């Protein structure tokens, strides 16, 4: 938002440090966090070690003390199960074929006109996967104890049903 270059490690670290003052339910509900620009920027700046450390602290604290006094938190990210919360009770490695993820993202961002953006979105998806998988610090990979959840052929309701079923199987929930 400030117009800094994504390759500027000091600017990225300053922005990451500022996040600790902003994190709250209102901030987390900001739709800009789900934009293509934000996702791409996050993938680039998160390769910097000091930025990763600042974000590690922020995410770990969020998991341990969720906002609003919540009893727990669900975190989403490419290193949550391996780095941020390696001791989480339940971990999912949610994936889908790159073509499916690109199609879903294009639909999310462009609605009815998604098809004209699909090829560009597929290229960006593959580039981000490559960048995140090859980074030296906290690369994209499944935790050894994560439950693989391939959503390529599943819709949102089906994905939720499978996840809840796995949670019940792996950590029985008391009635009521």
Short mmCIF file of C-alpha atoms in Angstrom, two decimals:
data_model
loop_
_atom_site.label_atom_id
_atom_site.label_comp_id
_atom_site.label_asym_id
_atom_site.label_seq_id
_atom_site.Cartn_x
_atom_site.Cartn_y
_atom_site.Cartn_z
CA UNK A 1 0.00 0.00 0.00
CA UNK A 2 2.89 2.35 0.68
CA UNK A 3 4.37 1.86 -2.78
CA UNK A 4 7.61 0.30 -1.58
CA UNK A 5 9.43 -2.11 -3.85
CA UNK A 6 8.79 -5.74 -2.95
CA UNK A 7 12.51 -6.45 -3.31
CA UNK A 8 13.33 -3.91 -0.54
CA UNK A 9 14.00 -6.17 2.46
CA UNK A 10 14.11 -3.29 4.95
CA UNK A 11 10.74 -1.93 3.81
CA UNK A 12 9.26 -5.43 3.94
CA UNK A 13 10.57 -5.96 7.47
CA UNK A 14 9.16 -2.60 8.59
CA UNK A 15 5.75 -3.54 7.15
CA UNK A 16 5.86 -6.95 8.86
CA UNK A 17 6.73 -5.30 12.19
CA UNK A 18 3.81 -2.89 11.80
CA UNK A 19 1.37 -5.79 11.41
CA UNK A 20 1.49 -6.65 15.11
CA UNK A 21 -0.32 -3.38 15.83
CA UNK A 22 -2.99 -4.07 13.22
CA UNK A 23 -3.91 -7.70 13.81
CA UNK A 24 -7.47 -8.07 14.99
CA UNK A 25 -10.73 -9.44 13.68
CA UNK A 26 -11.53 -6.29 11.69
CA UNK A 27 -8.13 -6.32 10.00
CA UNK A 28 -8.35 -10.04 9.24
CA UNK A 29 -11.75 -9.60 7.58
CA UNK A 30 -10.35 -7.10 5.07
CA UNK A 31 -10.99 -8.50 1.58
CA UNK A 32 -7.74 -6.97 0.31
CA UNK A 33 -5.88 -9.70 2.18
CA UNK A 34 -7.28 -12.22 -0.33
CA UNK A 35 -6.37 -10.22 -3.44
CA UNK A 36 -4.01 -11.55 -6.09
CA UNK A 37 -1.66 -8.62 -5.48
CA UNK A 38 -1.45 -9.31 -1.77
CA UNK A 39 -0.85 -13.03 -2.31
CA UNK A 40 1.90 -12.39 -4.82
CA UNK A 41 3.51 -9.74 -2.62
CA UNK A 42 3.39 -12.06 0.40
CA UNK A 43 5.11 -14.81 -1.54
CA UNK A 44 7.93 -12.46 -2.56
CA UNK A 45 8.61 -10.69 0.74
CA UNK A 46 8.20 -13.81 2.85
CA UNK A 47 11.40 -15.18 1.31
CA UNK A 48 13.39 -12.68 3.43
CA UNK A 49 14.61 -14.34 6.65
CA UNK A 50 13.97 -11.33 8.95
CA UNK A 51 10.46 -10.93 7.50
CA UNK A 52 9.76 -14.61 8.06
CA UNK A 53 10.91 -14.27 11.68
CA UNK A 54 8.64 -11.27 12.29
CA UNK A 55 5.71 -13.11 10.73
CA UNK A 56 6.57 -16.28 12.64
CA UNK A 57 6.25 -14.43 15.94
CA UNK A 58 3.01 -12.77 14.86
CA UNK A 59 1.41 -16.00 13.66
CA UNK A 60 2.59 -18.11 16.60
CA UNK A 61 1.22 -15.54 19.07
CA UNK A 62 -2.06 -15.44 17.15
CA UNK A 63 -2.35 -19.23 17.35
CA UNK A 64 -1.57 -19.31 21.06
CA UNK A 65 -3.76 -16.33 21.96
CA UNK A 66 -6.49 -15.86 19.33
CA UNK A 67 -8.23 -12.48 19.22
CA UNK A 68 -11.40 -11.98 21.19
CA UNK A 69 -10.51 -14.69 23.70
CA UNK A 70 -11.41 -17.49 21.26
CA UNK A 71 -10.71 -21.03 22.43
CA UNK A 72 -8.63 -21.81 19.37
CA UNK A 73 -7.61 -20.70 15.91
CA UNK A 74 -7.50 -22.05 12.40
CA UNK A 75 -4.49 -20.81 10.47
CA UNK A 76 -3.96 -21.02 6.75
CA UNK A 77 -0.58 -20.76 5.12
CA UNK A 78 2.13 -22.59 3.30
CA UNK A 79 4.30 -23.24 6.37
CA UNK A 80 1.75 -23.30 9.19
CA UNK A 81 2.00 -27.05 9.90
CA UNK A 82 5.76 -27.31 9.49
CA UNK A 83 7.05 -24.09 11.03
CA UNK A 84 4.43 -21.93 12.75
CA UNK A 85 2.41 -24.59 14.59
CA UNK A 86 4.28 -27.90 14.31
CA UNK A 87 2.52 -29.14 17.47
CA UNK A 88 -1.02 -28.34 16.29
CA UNK A 89 -3.63 -30.92 17.24
CA UNK A 90 -4.79 -31.37 13.65
CA UNK A 91 -2.98 -30.36 10.47
CA UNK A 92 -4.28 -30.45 6.94
CA UNK A 93 -2.21 -30.03 3.83
CA UNK A 94 -4.88 -28.68 1.53
CA UNK A 95 -4.05 -28.86 -2.13
CA UNK A 96 -5.56 -29.05 -5.59
CA UNK A 97 -4.11 -29.31 -9.07
CA UNK A 98 -2.60 -26.01 -10.23
CA UNK A 99 -5.16 -25.78 -13.06
CA UNK A 100 -8.03 -26.06 -10.59
CA UNK A 101 -6.53 -23.52 -8.17
CA UNK A 102 -5.94 -21.07 -11.02
CA UNK A 103 -9.51 -21.51 -12.25
CA UNK A 104 -10.93 -20.99 -8.74
CA UNK A 105 -8.78 -17.93 -8.15
CA UNK A 106 -9.70 -16.41 -11.51
CA UNK A 107 -13.40 -16.96 -10.76
CA UNK A 108 -12.97 -15.42 -7.30
CA UNK A 109 -11.25 -12.32 -8.66
CA UNK A 110 -12.95 -11.81 -12.01
CA UNK A 111 -16.34 -13.50 -11.79
CA UNK A 112 -18.02 -14.14 -15.13
CA UNK A 113 -14.96 -12.88 -17.04
CA UNK A 114 -12.65 -15.41 -15.38
CA UNK A 115 -11.78 -17.30 -18.58
CA UNK A 116 -9.90 -14.37 -20.10
CA UNK A 117 -7.64 -14.26 -17.03
CA UNK A 118 -7.18 -18.00 -16.58
CA UNK A 119 -3.86 -18.46 -18.46
CA UNK A 120 -2.27 -15.55 -16.61
CA UNK A 121 -3.57 -16.88 -13.29
CA UNK A 122 -2.22 -20.37 -14.07
CA UNK A 123 1.21 -18.93 -14.85
CA UNK A 124 1.20 -16.93 -11.60
CA UNK A 125 0.06 -19.98 -9.62
CA UNK A 126 2.90 -22.09 -11.02
CA UNK A 127 5.44 -19.31 -10.42
CA UNK A 128 4.31 -18.88 -6.80
CA UNK A 129 4.38 -22.65 -6.18
CA UNK A 130 7.92 -22.82 -7.56
CA UNK A 131 9.12 -19.80 -5.59
CA UNK A 132 7.54 -21.00 -2.34
CA UNK A 133 8.75 -24.60 -2.77
CA UNK A 134 12.33 -23.59 -3.51
CA UNK A 135 12.86 -20.89 -0.89
CA UNK A 136 15.55 -21.68 1.65
CA UNK A 137 13.54 -20.66 4.70
CA UNK A 138 10.25 -22.43 5.48
CA UNK A 139 9.59 -23.90 2.04
CA UNK A 140 6.15 -25.07 0.99
CA UNK A 141 5.79 -28.70 2.04
CA UNK A 142 3.40 -30.89 3.95
CA UNK A 143 4.11 -31.65 7.60
CA UNK A 144 4.87 -35.34 8.13
CA UNK A 145 1.76 -35.71 10.30
CA UNK A 146 -0.55 -33.60 8.13
CA UNK A 147 -3.68 -35.06 6.60
CA UNK A 148 -3.55 -34.61 2.83
CA UNK A 149 -6.76 -33.03 1.57
CA UNK A 150 -6.85 -32.81 -2.21
CA UNK A 151 -9.79 -30.58 -3.10
CA UNK A 152 -9.39 -30.83 -6.89
CA UNK A 153 -12.76 -32.60 -7.23
CA UNK A 154 -14.44 -31.10 -4.15
CA UNK A 155 -16.57 -28.01 -3.65
CA UNK A 156 -16.47 -25.91 -0.47
CA UNK A 157 -19.22 -27.86 1.33
CA UNK A 158 -17.67 -31.21 0.43
CA UNK A 159 -14.24 -30.00 1.56
CA UNK A 160 -15.65 -28.89 4.91
CA UNK A 161 -17.44 -32.23 5.35
CA UNK A 162 -14.26 -34.21 4.64
CA UNK A 163 -12.23 -31.99 7.00
CA UNK A 164 -14.78 -32.34 9.82
CA UNK A 165 -14.89 -36.10 9.30
CA UNK A 166 -11.10 -36.28 9.57
CA UNK A 167 -11.14 -34.11 12.70
CA UNK A 168 -13.72 -36.41 14.32
CA UNK A 169 -11.68 -39.50 13.40
CA UNK A 170 -8.43 -38.06 14.64
CA UNK A 171 -9.64 -36.09 17.63
CA UNK A 172 -13.05 -37.14 18.90
CA UNK A 173 -15.24 -34.22 19.87
CA UNK A 174 -17.30 -34.56 23.03
CA UNK A 175 -21.07 -34.32 22.49
CA UNK A 176 -22.62 -30.91 23.11
#
